[in-house]
Amino acid sequence: MSKNEKISNSVIRRLPRYYRFLGELLNEGVSKISSRELAERMNVTASQIRQDLNCFGGFGQQGYGYNVSELREEIGTILGVNEKYPAILIGAGNLGRALAVHLDYAKYGCRLCGIFDMNEKLRGVTFGGVKVSAMSELDSFCSKNKPVIAILCIPKEAAPDICEKLTFLGVKAFWNFSHFDITQKNLPGVIVENVHLGDSLMSLCYGITNAGKDKEEQEDEGI
Amino acid sequence: MSKNEKISNSVIRRLPRYYRFLGELLNEGVSKISSRELAERMNVTASQIRQDLNCFGGFGQQGYGYNVSELREEIGTILGVNEKYPAILIGAGNLGRALAVHLDYAKYGCRLCGIFDMNEKLRGVTFGGVKVSAMSELDSFCSKNKPVIAILCIPKEAAPDICEKLTFLGVKAFWNFSHFDITQKNLPGVIVENVHLGDSLMSLCYGITNAGKDKEEQEDEGI
DNA sequence: TAGATTGTTAATCGATTAACAATC
DNA sequence: TAGATTGTTAATCGATTAACAATC
C-alpha cells in the first residue's frame, strides 16, 4: 500500500493526532467519517488530511469517506503502535519516575523493561512495575534484553557519555528529556525525540509576553 | 528594536534553543560568536540564525559577530523569561508532582503559586514548596492571585470544563499535558502549548518502525 | 443514475537557503 | 585600509490549500 517517496516530518508528526482522534470517534461509536467532518473536528483542512493519508495509500472510498476503525488500524500499523519495542529508562528522579508510572507504554508501541539510576538508595525499588537497577548492570542487561529505546531523564552533563554508551549497546532511539540536545551531528543515524520541557514553557512564555502585539492571535500546536 | 511584522511560529519555537545554547556559551566563557560558528554548534544554517534574529532587530555587529551575553539577554527579554508569570498546577498525580518538583520555573519566566487536586488525601501536602489545595478553593485563589498560566495534568474528560472555568477566572495560557486537545476553536484567544507525550512517543515509534525504509535518515527535532 | 467524496494535480503560500552589498 | 561578518534581498525549496476529474 505505501508509496515509496520520503514522508515529510510534518506529516509524521500529525499521524499520532489522527490516531488519537480516530480512537475517540471509535469510542463514540462513529464508524464512518469524511475528510471534511474530521477536518472540522480537528481544526485542520480536509485537503491536508487527504494529502497526508495519501502519502501511505488510498484508505478511503470515493463518495463515502473513511471507515474509522479501519483507518485507525492502518495509521496504527504505520506508526508501529502494535509493536512492543523494549525501552529502558535512565534516571529515576522525579520526572523519570513519573514517566515510568504515568504512561501506558503498550499504547505507544513500547514496553518498559528496565530502569537504571546511579542512586544506590533506589536500587530494587519498583516504579510502574519495573525494578531500578544499578548503572553497572547496564551492559549485561542490554546484551540480554536488547532494548531499542532509551528514555533519558538525566542531567545534561551525563547525557553525552550515556548516549554514546547506549548506542554502542544497540539502542536505536532516544526519547530525550535531558537538557542535552541530541542531533544527527553528535549521534549520527540515531532516532530522536528531544522533549525540551523548558523550551516548551518558554514558548508559552513568549506567547504571554507578546500577546496582542500584533492583531493576529497565535495558535500553537505543540507536539 | 523589534520590527512590526508577525513572527512566524517556526521562528518562535527556535528562540528557546538559541537562548539555551547562548547560555552554554556564556558558561564556557565565550563572549563573542559569529552566526557561522553558532550554526555549526547548533547544527543549523548561519542564514537561518541571521534571519531569525533579524525578525527582532540587529543584534550583531558587522565584521565581528554577536556578543554572547548581550544576545542572550535580548532573546531572554523577547521570550519574557525574566518575568514571573504566576502559574497554577491542576492535577497532582505522578506527572503533576514531577512537574512541580522537577522544573525551575524561575528560569522560564514563571512562578508556581498554587497546586489543585480533587484527591482529599493530597490536601495540604507540599510539592516543590507549594501546598496542594482543594478544587473548591480555585475561585477565591484566582481572584486573589490572578494566575496567568495553568499547567494541566488532568484526565481528558475533566479538561474541557476546567479549561472553560480557568479562562473565565482569567487564565490566559495553558501548558497542557492532558489528552484533551486545546485549539483556537474550542478555546478562542487562548495561548497554548499542547504537550502530548504520547504523540511524541508515537513519533519515535514511527521512526523505529520505518527506519531504513528510505535511503534518507530521519532527523527529528522535537520541541 | 445522481450525489458525494476521494485521490491527485496544480496553484499558492510560507519558510529556508544563498548571495551580496553594507559596514564595522 | 582590508578582512570579516552582518543585515537584507532574491532564489529555492517544501508544505499547504484549492480545484477537479475519477469513481464509488
XYZ file of C-alpha atoms (C1' of nucleotides) in Angstrom:
494
model
C 0.000 0.000 0.000
C 2.627 2.526 0.981
C 4.229 4.736 -1.628
C 7.935 4.969 -1.947
C 8.569 8.663 -1.510
C 10.078 10.148 1.599
C 7.406 11.115 4.106
C 7.933 14.625 5.425
C 8.395 15.228 9.092
C 5.351 17.490 9.171
C 3.172 14.609 8.060
C 4.700 12.142 10.516
C 4.147 14.444 13.428
C 0.457 14.713 12.553
C -0.141 10.957 12.435
C -0.402 10.444 16.211
C -3.064 13.155 16.368
C -5.099 11.472 13.636
C -4.703 8.212 15.500
C -5.999 9.778 18.710
C -8.988 11.451 17.107
C -9.946 8.289 15.279
C -9.775 6.432 18.597
C -12.157 8.941 20.115
C -14.560 8.593 17.206
C -14.444 4.841 17.602
C -15.281 5.210 21.297
C -18.202 7.379 20.331
C -19.429 4.654 18.041
C -18.792 6.595 14.826
C -17.958 4.094 12.108
C -17.608 6.339 9.057
C -16.202 9.832 8.582
C -15.412 12.141 5.676
C -12.244 14.204 5.453
C -14.444 17.286 5.760
C -16.031 16.151 9.021
C -12.723 15.015 10.515
C -11.115 18.283 9.463
C -13.876 20.237 11.161
C -13.371 18.264 14.345
C -9.591 18.525 14.377
C -9.495 22.139 13.258
C -7.400 21.487 10.157
C -8.207 21.468 6.416
C -9.808 18.494 4.690
C -7.217 18.889 1.956
C -4.422 18.345 4.413
C -5.992 15.191 5.793
C -6.442 13.717 2.324
C -2.903 14.662 1.306
C -1.438 13.237 4.484
C -3.274 9.933 4.224
C -2.421 9.554 0.560
C 1.273 9.512 1.414
C 0.606 5.990 2.633
C -2.180 4.765 0.393
C -5.796 5.149 -0.542
C -7.599 4.364 2.683
C -10.887 5.986 1.737
C -13.706 5.268 -0.610
C -14.921 7.886 -3.071
C -18.382 9.146 -2.383
C -18.347 7.577 1.063
C -15.413 8.673 3.205
C -13.205 6.694 5.544
C -14.009 3.712 7.718
C -12.976 4.931 11.174
C -11.848 1.652 12.652
C -10.019 0.582 9.505
C -8.244 3.898 9.080
C -7.206 3.944 12.724
C -5.808 0.457 12.366
C -3.866 1.477 9.254
C -2.330 4.502 10.921
C -1.550 2.414 13.980
C 0.363 -0.014 11.803
C 2.209 2.796 10.039
C 3.254 4.217 13.402
C 4.020 0.803 14.806
C 1.938 1.190 17.967
C 1.174 -2.514 17.929
C 4.852 -3.319 18.339
C 6.439 -3.903 21.724
C 9.776 -2.172 21.410
C 11.720 -2.783 24.616
C 12.552 0.501 26.328
C 14.794 1.366 29.231
C 14.572 4.426 31.431
C 17.796 6.078 32.513
C 17.429 8.271 35.579
C 14.710 7.650 38.152
C 14.389 11.161 39.542
C 11.049 12.920 39.798
C 10.449 13.108 36.080
C 11.774 9.638 35.345
C 9.537 8.058 37.959
C 6.520 9.927 36.671
C 7.219 8.697 33.159
C 7.583 5.142 34.448
C 4.318 5.203 36.353
C 2.165 7.613 34.381
C 2.443 6.302 30.834
C 0.792 3.292 29.286
C 3.701 2.245 27.092
C 1.761 -0.573 25.472
C -0.483 2.025 23.842
C 2.509 3.584 22.149
C 4.242 0.503 20.811
C 6.690 0.210 23.688
C 7.362 -1.913 26.718
C 9.305 -0.566 29.692
C 11.680 -3.355 30.633
C 14.352 -1.685 32.724
C 15.117 1.346 34.888
C 18.611 2.473 35.761
C 19.831 5.021 38.265
C 23.091 5.988 39.923
C 21.470 6.478 43.314
C 22.098 3.389 45.457
C 19.070 4.092 47.606
C 16.747 3.428 44.673
C 18.268 0.000 43.985
C 15.478 -2.583 43.823
C 12.665 -0.064 44.242
C 9.866 -0.588 41.744
C 8.240 2.048 39.503
C 5.471 1.142 37.111
C 6.179 -2.490 37.887
C 9.841 -2.280 36.873
C 12.756 -2.545 39.283
C 15.547 0.012 39.424
C 18.969 -1.441 38.597
C 22.485 -0.091 39.023
C 24.174 1.584 36.090
C 26.845 -1.101 36.342
C 24.288 -3.698 35.269
C 23.544 -1.831 32.040
C 25.927 -3.811 29.830
C 24.720 -7.254 30.789
C 21.090 -6.119 30.801
C 21.372 -4.785 27.259
C 23.047 -7.855 25.844
C 20.275 -9.929 27.370
C 17.223 -7.725 26.693
C 18.283 -5.744 23.612
C 16.434 -2.516 24.378
C 15.663 -0.447 21.287
C 14.594 2.737 23.069
C 16.242 4.690 25.869
C 14.277 7.281 27.810
C 16.714 9.830 29.135
C 15.895 11.629 32.370
C 19.414 12.502 33.349
C 21.439 15.672 33.887
C 22.853 17.375 30.815
C 26.421 16.652 31.854
C 25.861 12.897 31.986
C 23.989 12.708 28.684
C 26.746 12.684 26.022
C 28.627 9.747 27.547
C 25.495 7.757 28.317
C 24.155 8.300 24.807
C 27.358 7.077 23.285
C 27.415 4.036 25.545
C 23.795 3.192 24.804
C 24.224 3.421 21.040
C 27.226 1.147 21.410
C 24.979 -1.273 23.322
C 22.492 -1.291 20.453
C 19.949 1.375 21.422
C 18.435 2.830 18.247
C 16.081 5.517 19.538
C 16.188 8.147 22.256
C 13.276 9.793 23.978
C 15.327 12.579 25.393
C 14.171 14.661 28.365
C 17.680 15.768 29.291
C 18.885 19.289 28.567
C 21.446 17.872 26.183
C 20.482 18.281 22.516
C 20.825 15.082 20.533
C 21.419 15.912 16.871
C 22.442 13.945 13.804
C 25.807 15.583 14.259
C 26.620 14.373 17.731
C 24.871 10.983 17.308
C 24.632 10.141 13.593
C 21.918 7.772 12.453
C 20.071 7.770 15.718
C 16.289 8.216 16.011
C 15.441 11.026 18.409
C 12.643 12.879 20.074
C 14.094 15.740 22.043
C 11.425 16.742 24.547
C 12.619 20.007 25.960
C 10.015 20.878 28.565
C 11.831 24.089 29.348
C 11.723 25.168 25.696
C 8.034 24.406 25.592
C 7.399 26.525 28.668
C 9.476 29.344 27.214
C 7.383 29.308 24.040
C 4.308 29.636 26.188
C 6.007 32.481 27.989
C 6.687 34.171 24.648
C 3.001 33.932 23.850
C 2.048 35.716 27.050
C 4.779 38.318 26.788
C 3.857 39.147 23.210
C 0.094 38.684 23.352
C -1.705 41.340 21.367
C 1.459 42.910 19.988
C 0.032 42.053 16.606
C -3.583 41.770 15.523
C -3.136 38.091 14.719
C -3.596 35.666 17.555
C -1.085 32.824 17.884
C -2.335 29.292 17.575
C 0.401 26.992 18.705
C 0.096 23.321 18.142
C 2.724 21.769 20.375
C 3.732 18.182 19.970
C 14.218 47.466 18.333
C 11.579 44.943 17.337
C 10.012 45.055 13.886
C 6.312 45.101 13.461
C 5.672 42.092 11.284
C 4.117 38.917 12.562
C 6.764 36.499 13.791
C 6.252 33.014 12.439
C 5.750 30.118 14.767
C 8.807 28.368 13.369
C 10.985 31.245 14.477
C 9.391 31.468 17.920
C 9.911 27.788 18.584
C 13.611 28.163 17.815
C 14.190 31.031 20.230
C 14.375 28.884 23.386
C 17.053 26.754 21.755
C 19.121 29.810 20.870
C 18.678 31.005 24.420
C 19.932 27.682 25.797
C 22.949 27.491 23.532
C 23.915 31.067 24.278
C 23.673 30.246 27.982
C 26.053 27.332 27.500
C 28.480 29.519 25.592
C 28.359 32.063 28.377
C 29.144 29.320 30.903
C 32.099 28.312 28.793
C 33.353 31.862 28.912
C 32.774 32.567 25.217
C 31.967 36.250 24.851
C 31.695 36.613 21.065
C 30.316 34.349 18.366
C 29.582 34.565 14.647
C 26.429 33.179 13.073
C 28.634 30.650 11.294
C 30.166 29.335 14.496
C 26.821 29.199 16.304
C 25.252 27.461 13.315
C 27.994 24.867 13.327
C 27.424 24.221 17.008
C 23.635 24.038 16.791
C 23.596 22.079 13.541
C 21.544 24.665 11.642
C 22.440 27.172 8.884
C 24.040 30.522 9.612
C 21.494 32.060 7.273
C 18.643 30.851 9.421
C 20.177 32.269 12.562
C 20.679 35.685 10.976
C 17.160 35.683 9.513
C 15.640 34.637 12.820
C 17.458 37.242 14.850
C 16.655 39.979 12.375
C 12.961 39.466 12.971
C 13.566 41.274 16.224
C 16.367 43.664 15.425
C 20.026 43.969 14.541
C 21.761 42.396 17.482
C 25.060 41.785 15.769
C 27.925 43.864 14.541
C 29.215 43.571 11.012
C 32.670 42.122 10.710
C 32.562 40.992 14.353
C 29.596 38.785 15.137
C 27.331 38.728 18.169
C 28.081 39.479 21.786
C 27.001 36.279 23.518
C 25.824 37.740 26.789
C 24.064 40.658 25.117
C 22.300 38.474 22.560
C 21.203 36.019 25.230
C 19.797 38.868 27.255
C 17.910 40.209 24.233
C 16.366 36.843 23.429
C 15.509 36.371 27.094
C 13.643 39.652 27.053
C 11.832 38.746 23.838
C 10.729 35.442 25.385
C 9.923 37.074 28.695
C 11.963 34.670 30.807
C 12.700 37.441 33.253
C 9.015 37.800 34.025
C 7.376 35.985 36.924
C 4.057 34.927 35.495
C 2.043 33.257 38.257
C 1.209 29.677 37.342
C -1.077 27.105 38.884
C -0.875 23.363 38.513
C -4.103 21.428 38.146
C -3.759 17.768 38.992
C -1.094 16.489 41.374
C -0.774 12.933 40.073
C 2.562 11.435 39.128
C 3.224 13.765 36.253
C 1.891 16.861 38.004
C 4.080 16.285 41.044
C 7.127 15.708 38.874
C 6.480 18.982 37.064
C 6.056 20.779 40.383
C 9.295 19.447 41.825
C 11.490 18.949 38.780
C 11.280 22.278 36.999
C 12.937 25.553 37.865
C 10.058 27.812 36.896
C 12.005 30.986 37.592
C 14.306 30.100 34.671
C 11.335 30.100 32.312
C 9.598 33.298 33.342
C 7.106 31.614 35.660
C 6.379 31.185 39.327
C 4.384 28.219 40.606
C 1.969 29.687 43.120
C -0.729 27.054 43.528
C -1.490 23.359 43.117
C -5.002 21.961 42.965
C -6.238 18.394 43.123
C -9.525 16.597 43.662
C -7.958 13.949 45.873
C -8.634 14.840 49.524
C -5.630 12.852 50.708
C -3.283 15.292 48.999
C -4.782 18.329 50.725
C -2.034 20.340 52.375
C 0.802 18.183 51.080
C 3.634 20.229 49.600
C 5.314 19.735 46.206
C 8.102 21.995 45.070
C 7.368 24.181 48.065
C 3.731 24.731 47.094
C 0.782 23.335 49.037
C -2.000 21.348 47.389
C -5.420 22.990 47.676
C -8.941 21.719 47.042
C -10.569 22.439 43.702
C -13.261 24.288 45.624
C -10.692 26.920 46.590
C -9.891 27.674 42.962
C -12.252 30.642 42.589
C -11.085 32.564 45.611
C -7.454 31.687 44.919
C -7.667 33.050 41.393
C -9.332 36.284 42.343
C -6.616 36.804 44.915
C -3.543 35.590 42.999
C -4.529 36.177 39.364
C -2.672 33.235 37.814
C -1.834 33.758 34.150
C -0.763 30.184 33.385
C -2.443 26.888 34.156
C -0.492 23.644 33.906
C -2.940 20.862 33.164
C -2.147 17.358 34.384
C -5.684 16.066 34.469
C -7.701 13.348 32.731
C -9.070 14.150 29.286
C -12.648 14.020 30.473
C -12.118 16.720 33.093
C -10.201 19.055 30.793
C -12.904 20.864 28.766
C -14.823 22.061 31.833
C -11.729 23.000 33.778
C -10.319 24.920 30.813
C -13.518 26.887 30.448
C -13.632 27.646 34.137
C -9.999 28.728 34.211
C -10.357 31.068 31.246
C -13.377 32.546 32.985
C -11.184 33.048 36.059
C -8.650 34.970 33.974
C -6.113 32.330 32.982
C -4.528 33.345 29.665
C -2.186 30.472 28.877
C -2.308 26.697 29.160
C 0.576 24.306 29.409
C -1.469 21.296 28.562
C -0.344 17.764 29.414
C -3.865 16.339 29.306
C -5.040 14.191 26.409
C -7.580 16.860 25.525
C -6.559 18.980 22.532
C -6.866 22.686 23.171
C -7.405 24.517 19.880
C -8.393 28.022 18.877
C -11.750 26.515 18.067
C -12.645 25.116 21.469
C -10.901 27.909 23.411
C -10.607 31.011 21.235
C -7.910 33.540 22.001
C -6.111 31.366 24.481
C -2.329 30.805 24.439
C -1.491 27.107 24.387
C 1.286 24.600 24.427
C -0.170 21.155 23.973
C 2.465 18.734 25.212
C 1.264 15.351 24.078
C 3.838 12.967 25.486
C 2.015 10.050 23.896
C 2.200 11.676 20.468
C 5.884 12.303 20.955
C 6.474 8.664 21.854
C 4.437 7.530 18.859
C 6.593 9.667 16.533
C 9.634 7.966 17.970
C 7.909 4.661 17.410
C 7.302 5.620 13.781
C 10.995 6.327 13.398
C 11.907 2.851 14.612
C 9.202 1.101 12.638
C 10.179 2.848 9.431
C 13.937 3.078 9.885
C 15.771 2.407 6.679
C 12.632 2.155 4.542
C 14.052 5.060 2.610
C 17.675 5.967 1.945
C 17.242 9.222 3.835
C 17.706 9.121 7.572
C 15.174 10.978 9.682
C 16.407 13.781 11.858
C 13.605 14.777 14.160
C 13.957 17.885 16.184
C 11.366 17.592 18.905
C 10.338 20.571 20.943
C -28.240 7.248 -12.172
C -27.104 11.376 -9.257
C -24.686 12.903 -5.316
C -20.880 12.681 -2.560
C -16.289 12.401 -1.560
C -11.952 10.650 -2.518
C -7.222 10.770 -4.783
C -4.307 13.721 -7.193
C -2.648 17.543 -9.798
C -1.950 22.420 -9.935
C -1.633 26.966 -7.500
C -0.415 29.365 -3.555
C 1.786 30.357 0.294
C 5.482 30.344 3.629
C 9.961 29.033 5.246
C 14.718 28.144 4.290
C 18.876 28.956 1.947
C 22.021 31.539 -0.932
C 24.080 35.669 -2.278
C 25.889 40.035 -1.664
C 26.009 44.905 -0.587
C 26.531 47.499 3.674
C 29.545 48.370 7.338
C 32.160 47.532 11.371
C 42.637 50.097 4.968
C 41.495 45.080 4.318
C 39.031 41.309 6.153
C 35.193 39.634 8.280
C 30.591 39.207 9.101
C 26.252 41.133 9.498
C 21.566 42.606 7.662
C 18.718 42.035 3.861
C 17.138 40.948 -0.666
C 16.485 37.375 -4.037
C 16.147 32.393 -5.250
C 14.867 27.981 -3.935
C 12.607 24.689 -1.762
C 8.840 22.496 0.676
C 4.351 22.448 2.667
C -0.397 23.748 2.471
C -4.528 24.734 0.117
C -7.605 24.751 -3.809
C -9.611 22.593 -7.599
C -11.411 18.944 -10.088
C -11.516 14.592 -12.557
C -12.148 9.816 -11.126
C -15.196 6.771 -9.006
C -17.877 4.682 -5.504
